[in-house]
Short mmCIF file of C-alpha atoms and ligand atoms in Angstrom, two decimals:
data_model
loop_
_atom_site.label_atom_id
_atom_site.label_comp_id
_atom_site.label_asym_id
_atom_site.label_seq_id
_atom_site.Cartn_x
_atom_site.Cartn_y
_atom_site.Cartn_z
CA UNK Y 1110 59.66 146.85 91.44
CA UNK Y 1111 61.65 145.68 88.44
CA UNK Y 1112 63.20 147.83 85.69
CA UNK Y 1113 65.40 147.12 82.68
CA UNK Y 1114 68.63 149.06 82.51
CA UNK Y 1115 72.16 148.94 81.12
CA UNK Y 1116 75.38 150.18 82.73
CA UNK Y 1117 77.68 150.09 79.71
CA UNK Y 1118 77.22 150.35 75.92
CA UNK Y 1119 77.62 147.10 74.01
CA UNK Y 1120 75.86 144.08 72.62
CA UNK Y 1121 72.18 144.38 73.73
CA UNK Y 1122 71.93 140.75 74.74
CA UNK Y 1123 74.95 141.14 77.07
CA UNK Y 1124 74.64 144.53 78.73
CA UNK Y 1125 70.93 144.95 79.40
CA UNK Y 1126 69.60 143.53 82.66
CA UNK Y 1127 66.46 143.40 84.79
CA UNK Y 1128 67.14 144.86 88.25
CA UNK Y 1129 65.08 145.41 91.42
CA UNK Y 1130 64.72 149.01 92.61
CA UNK Y 1131 62.66 150.44 95.50
CA UNK Y 1132 58.91 150.78 94.88
CA UNK Y 1133 57.59 154.23 94.04
CA UNK Y 1134 55.83 156.33 96.69
CA UNK Y 1135 52.29 157.68 96.37
CA UNK Y 1136 51.82 160.38 93.69
CA UNK Y 1137 51.95 164.04 94.75
CA UNK Y 1138 49.78 166.91 93.43
CA UNK Y 1139 49.82 166.56 89.62
CA UNK Y 1140 51.57 163.22 89.51
CA UNK Y 1141 50.06 159.97 88.31
CA UNK Y 1142 51.37 156.54 89.25
CA UNK Y 1143 50.93 154.03 86.43
CA UNK Y 1144 51.47 150.29 85.93
CA UNK Y 1145 53.17 149.67 82.57
CA UNK Y 1146 51.17 147.08 80.64
CA UNK Y 1147 53.22 146.71 77.47
CA UNK Y 1148 56.16 148.28 75.70
CA UNK Y 1149 57.65 147.35 72.32
CA UNK Y 1150 61.34 146.90 71.60
CA UNK Y 1151 62.18 149.23 68.76
CA UNK Y 1152 65.34 149.33 66.64
CA UNK Y 1153 66.06 152.73 68.29
CA UNK Y 1154 66.25 150.97 71.70
CA UNK Y 1155 68.83 148.58 70.27
CA UNK Y 1156 70.82 151.53 68.82
CA UNK Y 1157 70.59 153.21 72.24
CA UNK Y 1158 72.10 150.21 74.03
CA UNK Y 1159 74.85 150.03 71.40
CA UNK Y 1160 75.65 153.74 71.91
CA UNK Y 1161 74.68 154.57 68.32
CA UNK Y 1162 71.51 156.64 68.92
CA UNK Y 1163 71.05 160.41 68.35
CA UNK Y 1164 71.30 161.20 72.05
CA UNK Y 1165 73.74 159.54 74.50
CA UNK Y 1166 72.25 158.72 77.90
CA UNK Y 1167 74.11 158.93 81.20
CA UNK Y 1168 74.80 155.43 82.52
CA UNK Y 1169 73.28 153.40 84.05
CA UNK Y 1170 70.33 154.17 81.85
CA UNK Y 1171 66.75 152.97 81.59
CA UNK Y 1172 65.19 152.42 78.22
CA UNK Y 1173 62.03 152.35 76.18
CA UNK Y 1174 60.67 155.17 74.05
CA UNK Y 1175 57.05 154.14 74.46
CA UNK Y 1176 54.50 152.08 76.39
CA UNK Y 1177 50.87 151.78 77.29
CA UNK Y 1178 49.99 151.94 80.96
CA UNK Y 1179 47.09 151.73 83.42
CA UNK Y 1180 46.55 154.41 86.06
CA UNK Y 1181 47.06 153.05 89.60
CA UNK Y 1182 46.85 156.19 91.76
CA UNK Y 1183 46.47 159.91 91.09
CA UNK Y 1184 47.74 162.94 93.02
CA UNK Y 1185 45.38 165.32 94.81
CA UNK Y 1186 45.45 167.95 91.99
CA UNK Y 1187 44.77 165.51 89.13
CA UNK Y 1188 41.31 165.97 87.59
CA UNK Y 1189 41.57 164.36 84.16
CA UNK Y 1190 42.58 160.80 85.09
CA UNK Y 1191 41.29 158.14 87.46
CA UNK Y 1192 42.34 154.70 88.62
CA UNK Y 1193 41.99 152.15 85.82
CA UNK Y 1194 42.31 154.59 82.89
CA UNK Y 1195 44.46 153.37 79.99
CA UNK Y 1196 47.05 156.00 79.13
CA UNK Y 1197 49.97 156.83 76.85
CA UNK Y 1198 52.89 158.39 78.75
CA UNK Y 1199 54.73 160.84 76.49
CA UNK Y 1200 58.06 160.55 78.31
CA UNK Y 1201 60.76 157.88 77.93
CA UNK Y 1202 62.24 155.18 80.24
CA UNK Y 1203 59.24 152.92 79.86
CA UNK Y 1204 60.76 149.43 80.36
CA UNK Y 1205 59.69 149.42 84.00
CA UNK Y 1206 56.89 147.91 86.05
CA UNK Y 1207 55.68 151.24 87.39
CA UNK Y 1208 56.42 154.89 86.70
CA UNK Y 1209 55.40 158.30 87.95
CA UNK Y 1210 54.21 160.67 85.21
CA UNK Y 1211 53.07 164.27 85.28
CA UNK Y 1212 49.39 164.50 84.30
CA UNK Y 1213 50.50 166.96 81.56
CA UNK Y 1214 52.46 164.13 79.96
CA UNK Y 1215 49.64 161.62 79.72
CA UNK Y 1216 47.11 160.98 76.98
CA UNK Y 1217 43.89 159.11 77.76
CA UNK Y 1218 43.42 156.11 75.43
CA UNK Y 1219 40.36 153.99 74.66
CA UNK Y 1220 39.93 151.20 77.23
CA UNK Y 1221 38.44 148.66 74.85
CA UNK Y 1222 41.43 148.34 72.48
CA UNK Y 1223 44.18 145.70 72.54
CA UNK Y 1224 46.89 147.19 74.79
CA UNK Y 1225 49.59 145.45 72.72
CA UNK Y 1226 48.57 147.49 69.69
CA UNK Y 1227 48.25 150.67 71.79
CA UNK Y 1228 51.78 150.10 73.15
CA UNK Y 1229 53.11 150.81 69.62
CA UNK Y 1230 51.18 154.09 69.19
CA UNK Y 1231 53.74 156.71 70.15
CA UNK Y 1232 56.66 156.08 67.79
CA UNK Y 1233 55.90 154.29 64.54
CA UNK Y 1234 52.39 155.51 63.60
CA UNK Y 1235 53.43 159.13 64.38
CA UNK Y 1236 56.59 158.70 62.33
CA UNK Y 1237 54.65 157.31 59.39
CA UNK Y 1238 51.99 160.01 59.66
CA UNK Y 1239 54.39 162.95 59.79
CA UNK Y 1240 56.58 161.57 56.99
CA UNK Y 1241 53.53 161.21 54.74
CA UNK Y 1242 52.05 164.61 55.56
CA UNK Y 1243 54.90 167.03 56.09
CA UNK Y 1244 57.44 166.64 53.29
CA UNK Y 1245 55.93 166.08 49.84
CA UNK Y 1246 52.38 167.00 48.96
CA UNK Y 1247 50.91 163.79 47.57
CA UNK Y 1248 47.35 163.50 46.33
CA UNK Y 1249 45.02 160.63 45.58
CA UNK Y 1250 46.50 158.38 42.85
CA UNK Y 1251 50.11 159.48 43.41
CA UNK Y 1252 52.80 156.88 44.16
CA UNK Y 1253 55.43 156.62 46.86
CA UNK Y 1254 58.15 154.01 47.32
CA UNK Y 1255 59.46 152.73 50.64
CA UNK Y 1256 61.99 150.13 51.81
CA UNK Y 1257 61.92 147.86 54.92
CA UNK Y 1258 58.23 147.87 54.04
CA UNK Y 1259 57.37 144.95 56.35
CA UNK Y 1260 58.61 146.87 59.43
CA UNK Y 1261 56.27 148.45 61.94
CA UNK Y 1262 56.69 151.85 60.30
CA UNK Y 1263 56.28 150.20 56.87
CA UNK Y 1264 52.90 148.74 57.89
CA UNK Y 1265 51.75 152.16 59.15
CA UNK Y 1266 52.86 153.89 55.94
CA UNK Y 1267 50.91 151.40 53.82
CA UNK Y 1268 47.74 151.77 55.93
CA UNK Y 1269 47.89 155.58 56.16
CA UNK Y 1270 48.69 155.99 52.46
CA UNK Y 1271 45.77 153.74 51.54
CA UNK Y 1272 43.44 155.93 53.58
CA UNK Y 1273 44.43 158.90 51.41
CA UNK Y 1274 44.31 156.95 48.12
CA UNK Y 1275 48.11 157.18 47.74
CA UNK Y 1276 49.63 154.12 46.06
CA UNK Y 1277 52.64 152.37 47.57
CA UNK Y 1278 55.58 150.44 46.15
CA UNK Y 1279 56.98 148.39 48.97
CA UNK Y 1280 60.54 147.09 48.84
CA UNK Y 1281 61.47 144.21 51.16
CA UNK Y 1282 64.63 142.16 51.48
CA UNK Y 1283 63.15 138.64 51.50
CA UNK Y 1284 60.47 136.47 49.92
CA UNK Y 1285 57.05 135.63 51.33
CA UNK Y 1286 55.84 139.08 52.44
CA UNK Y 1287 53.66 140.12 49.49
CA UNK Y 1288 50.36 138.61 50.67
CA UNK Y 1289 50.60 140.08 54.16
CA UNK Y 1290 51.39 143.56 52.87
CA UNK Y 1291 48.83 143.46 50.06
CA UNK Y 1292 46.22 142.45 52.61
CA UNK Y 1293 46.69 145.78 54.42
CA UNK Y 1294 46.63 147.77 51.18
CA UNK Y 1295 50.09 147.64 49.56
CA UNK Y 1296 49.79 148.13 45.79
CA UNK Y 1297 53.14 146.63 44.79
CA UNK Y 1298 55.56 144.52 46.85
CA UNK Y 1299 59.04 143.86 45.44
CA UNK Y 1300 62.14 142.14 46.67
CA UNK Y 1301 65.09 144.48 46.44
CA UNK Y 1302 67.31 143.78 43.43
CA UNK Y 1303 69.58 145.44 40.88
CA UNK Y 1304 66.56 145.56 38.57
CA UNK Y 1305 64.38 147.50 41.03
CA UNK Y 1306 64.02 150.67 38.89
CA UNK Y 1307 63.14 148.66 35.78
CA UNK Y 1308 60.54 146.59 37.67
CA UNK Y 1309 59.04 149.72 39.20
CA UNK Y 1310 58.85 151.46 35.81
CA UNK Y 1311 57.08 148.46 34.27
CA UNK Y 1312 54.64 147.93 37.12
CA UNK Y 1313 53.65 151.59 37.53
CA UNK Y 1314 53.56 152.43 33.82
CA UNK Y 1315 56.54 154.77 34.33
CA UNK Y 1316 54.81 156.81 37.03
CA UNK Y 1317 56.35 160.07 38.31
CA UNK Y 1318 57.29 159.01 41.83
CA UNK Y 1319 57.97 162.05 44.02
CA UNK Y 1320 58.72 160.46 47.40
CA UNK Y 1321 60.98 157.64 48.58
CA UNK Y 1322 60.94 156.77 52.30
CA UNK Y 1323 64.08 154.98 53.40
CA UNK Y 1324 65.00 153.21 56.66
CA UNK Y 1325 67.96 151.23 55.30
CA UNK Y 1326 70.63 153.62 53.95
CA UNK Y 1327 73.69 152.31 52.10
CA UNK Y 1328 73.26 151.40 48.45
CA UNK Y 1329 69.52 150.81 48.93
CA UNK Y 1330 69.16 154.59 48.55
CA UNK Y 1331 70.99 154.44 45.21
CA UNK Y 1332 68.42 152.00 43.91
CA UNK Y 1333 65.46 153.97 45.31
CA UNK Y 1334 66.89 157.12 43.70
CA UNK Y 1335 66.79 155.43 40.30
CA UNK Y 1336 63.06 154.80 40.73
CA UNK Y 1337 62.25 158.48 41.31
CA UNK Y 1338 61.12 161.36 39.12
CA UNK Y 1339 63.26 164.54 38.76
CA UNK Y 1340 63.29 166.75 41.88
CA UNK Y 1341 61.78 163.98 43.99
CA UNK Y 1342 62.52 163.69 47.72
CA UNK Y 1343 64.28 160.85 49.52
CA UNK Y 1344 63.31 160.92 53.17
CA UNK Y 1345 65.75 158.86 55.26
CA UNK Y 1346 64.58 157.92 58.77
CA UNK Y 1347 66.60 154.82 59.73
CA UNK Y 1348 70.05 153.24 59.53
CA UNK Y 1349 69.14 149.59 59.35
CA UNK Y 1350 72.04 148.60 57.07
CA UNK Y 1351 74.50 150.48 59.28
CA UNK Y 1352 76.00 151.91 56.06
CA UNK Y 1353 76.24 155.50 54.87
CA UNK Y 1354 73.80 156.58 52.19
CA UNK Y 1355 75.03 156.23 48.60
CA UNK Y 1356 73.88 158.46 45.74
CA UNK Y 1357 75.38 159.31 42.36
CA UNK Y 1358 76.18 162.73 41.02
CA UNK Y 1359 73.73 162.00 38.22
CA UNK Y 1360 70.99 161.68 40.90
CA UNK Y 1361 71.98 164.83 42.80
CA UNK Y 1362 72.95 167.12 39.89
CA UNK Y 1363 71.03 166.07 36.80
CA UNK Y 1364 67.94 164.57 38.50
CA UNK Y 1365 68.15 167.14 41.31
CA UNK Y 1366 66.92 164.68 43.93
CA UNK Y 1367 66.50 166.08 47.42
CA UNK Y 1368 67.83 164.01 50.32
CA UNK Y 1369 66.56 164.86 53.78
CA UNK Y 1370 66.07 163.13 57.10
CA UNK Y 1371 63.32 162.57 59.64
CA UNK Y 1372 63.62 162.18 63.41
CA UNK Y 1373 60.48 162.02 65.51
CA UNK Y 1374 62.01 163.46 68.69
CA UNK Y 1375 62.54 167.05 67.47
CA UNK Y 1376 59.17 166.96 65.70
CA UNK Y 1377 57.40 166.20 68.99
CA UNK Y 1378 59.50 168.73 70.92
CA UNK Y 1379 58.60 171.46 68.44
CA UNK Y 1380 54.87 170.75 68.26
CA UNK Y 1381 52.43 172.44 70.60
CA UNK Y 1382 50.83 170.29 73.31
CA UNK Y 1383 47.48 170.64 71.53
CA UNK Y 1384 48.96 169.38 68.23
CA UNK Y 1385 50.64 166.44 69.96
CA UNK Y 1386 47.36 165.46 71.61
CA UNK Y 1387 45.45 165.92 68.33
CA UNK Y 1388 47.99 163.68 66.57
CA UNK Y 1389 47.80 160.86 69.12
CA UNK Y 1390 44.02 161.00 69.46
CA UNK Y 1391 43.73 160.69 65.70
CA UNK Y 1392 46.17 157.75 65.54
CA UNK Y 1393 44.57 155.99 68.57
CA UNK Y 1394 41.19 156.23 66.79
CA UNK Y 1395 42.76 154.52 63.73
CA UNK Y 1396 44.10 151.71 65.96
CA UNK Y 1397 40.65 151.43 67.54
CA UNK Y 1398 39.11 151.00 64.05
CA UNK Y 1399 41.81 148.42 63.15
CA UNK Y 1400 43.00 150.67 60.31
CA UNK Y 1401 46.41 150.72 61.93
CA UNK Y 1402 47.54 147.25 62.95
CA UNK Y 1403 51.05 145.91 63.37
CA UNK Y 1404 51.69 142.15 63.76
CA UNK Y 1405 53.33 140.90 66.98
CA UNK Y 1406 55.69 137.92 67.04
CA UNK Y 1407 56.13 137.38 70.79
CA UNK Y 1408 55.73 138.97 74.21
CA UNK Y 1409 58.22 138.61 77.05
CA UNK Y 1410 58.30 139.39 80.80
CA UNK Y 1411 60.80 142.01 82.01
CA UNK Y 1412 62.90 139.26 83.60
CA UNK Y 1413 63.49 137.87 80.10
CA UNK Y 1414 64.83 141.20 78.82
CA UNK Y 1415 68.07 139.75 77.38
CA UNK Y 1416 66.22 137.11 75.42
CA UNK Y 1417 63.65 139.65 74.26
CA UNK Y 1418 66.23 142.20 73.08
CA UNK Y 1419 68.28 139.50 71.30
CA UNK Y 1420 65.11 138.24 69.63
CA UNK Y 1421 64.16 141.75 68.53
CA UNK Y 1422 67.62 142.56 67.15
CA UNK Y 1423 67.65 139.30 65.15
CA UNK Y 1424 65.20 140.42 62.43
CA UNK Y 1425 63.43 138.11 59.93
CA UNK Y 1426 60.59 138.40 62.39
CA UNK Y 1427 56.86 138.09 61.66
CA UNK Y 1428 56.18 141.10 63.92
CA UNK Y 1429 57.24 143.18 66.88
CA UNK Y 1430 58.62 141.94 70.21
CA UNK Y 1431 56.70 143.40 73.14
CA UNK Y 1432 57.57 143.45 76.84
CA UNK Y 1433 54.77 142.98 79.36
CA UNK Y 1434 56.45 144.20 82.57
CA UNK Y 1435 53.55 143.22 84.86
CA UNK Y 1436 53.02 139.82 83.21
CA UNK Y 1437 50.84 138.70 80.30
CA UNK Y 1438 47.22 139.85 80.12
N1 LIG T 1467 63.68 158.56 62.61
C1 LIG T 1467 62.70 158.28 63.47
O1 LIG T 1467 62.17 159.13 64.18
C2 LIG T 1467 62.22 156.87 63.56
C3 LIG T 1467 61.03 156.54 64.20
C4 LIG T 1467 60.58 155.21 64.22
C5 LIG T 1467 61.36 154.23 63.63
N2 LIG T 1467 62.56 154.60 63.03
C6 LIG T 1467 63.36 153.60 62.34
O2 LIG T 1467 62.52 152.92 61.46
C7 LIG T 1467 63.08 151.66 61.17
C8 LIG T 1467 62.00 150.61 61.29
O3 LIG T 1467 61.58 150.58 62.67
P1 LIG T 1467 60.42 149.59 63.10
O4 LIG T 1467 60.18 149.70 64.54
O5 LIG T 1467 59.30 149.79 62.16
O6 LIG T 1467 61.14 148.20 62.76
P2 LIG T 1467 60.68 146.71 63.05
O7 LIG T 1467 59.20 146.61 63.03
O8 LIG T 1467 61.40 146.24 64.23
O9 LIG T 1467 61.23 145.94 61.78
C9 LIG T 1467 62.59 145.98 61.40
C10 LIG T 1467 62.60 145.90 59.88
O10 LIG T 1467 63.86 146.22 59.36
C11 LIG T 1467 64.15 145.33 58.31
N3 LIG T 1467 65.60 145.31 58.16
C12 LIG T 1467 66.53 145.13 59.11
N4 LIG T 1467 67.78 145.25 58.62
C13 LIG T 1467 67.61 145.51 57.29
C14 LIG T 1467 68.54 145.73 56.22
N5 LIG T 1467 69.86 145.68 56.42
N6 LIG T 1467 68.02 145.94 54.99
C15 LIG T 1467 66.68 145.99 54.78
N7 LIG T 1467 65.78 145.79 55.76
C16 LIG T 1467 66.23 145.55 56.99
C17 LIG T 1467 63.53 144.03 58.77
O11 LIG T 1467 63.40 143.17 57.66
P3 LIG T 1467 63.28 141.56 57.87
O12 LIG T 1467 61.89 141.30 58.33
O13 LIG T 1467 63.58 141.04 56.52
O14 LIG T 1467 64.28 141.19 58.91
C18 LIG T 1467 62.22 144.55 59.33
O15 LIG T 1467 61.31 144.81 58.27
C19 LIG T 1467 64.26 151.49 62.13
O16 LIG T 1467 65.43 151.85 61.46
C20 LIG T 1467 63.97 152.52 63.21
O17 LIG T 1467 65.12 152.95 63.88
C21 LIG T 1467 62.97 155.87 62.99
#
């Protein structure tokens, strides 16, 4: 079978490769053998290849934080899954044609939903959900502001906030995104600029904004901070600009803004199995109802991994890049 792996850190389009490895044996006891149907390329995968992620893998390393898969064979002690089931593996190293997963690490997904959408279930919807629910208590009619709002996470934040009646100000870095984001429920879409705080004040009637969600860092945080009310929270979850976060002493001392960070991995590690299952069943149901939907720009075979990763790292995309390791479906 084929897998994607890299043997040294560096430019994703140069160091990642598709290699042949021996096929997997039949599953034992509680093991489940699955065919990987689809797996997205996330910015975290790119950071991982560049050696800039929160954990450093031993090399050569396989990649891919998430996928959707179809059960091929089950071990003799597996009761909850059968051949043909569509499943979410909770472990990593998903850019492969097949993998062996413990039945404890699999979540059964609906079989009538677009697998490409389900392939993006594990990381971004869960990130958006936890960031909305676990940091600042927002109620119907409250506002939040986010940047990189046209990203996968950004789409999920807009859709989940809308469900709760929370209004969103969505900052993007280029023109032409307002219609798409308003169609899924964005209240305000603004291109980032030096006048951001003034525009936000005018458009929200000087609302008290208690939460900013930031994936960019650098001086974008400075401008988000100027849009916020006193004692508001800035929740940083990405490093898209590659620059350290900037804030002023006025923001930290006199406005008493709170800066904190979000990383999904420790959240999932610290949640009980029941809570993790509850979270993903809830989010899968929202994908099933089309409440959560993230646009896709292109799918690639595993053999085209270099092209796919380069495409994904290039940005200005209309949607995610997805690998289909066993071919298109
Ligand atoms: N902390 C966590 O646990 C966690 C979990 C999930 C995701 N994340 C992070 O969330 C972020 C978004 O991930 P995703 O999968 O949703 O992304 P995505 O769908 O691949 O989209 C990438 C987005 O980043 C924007 N972007 C790239 N560089 C930028 C910059 N310098 N300034 C402003 N915007 C920029 C792109 O804008 P254009 O369309 O204009 O190119 C695009 O909207 C990433 O940083 C990722 O690492 C973190």
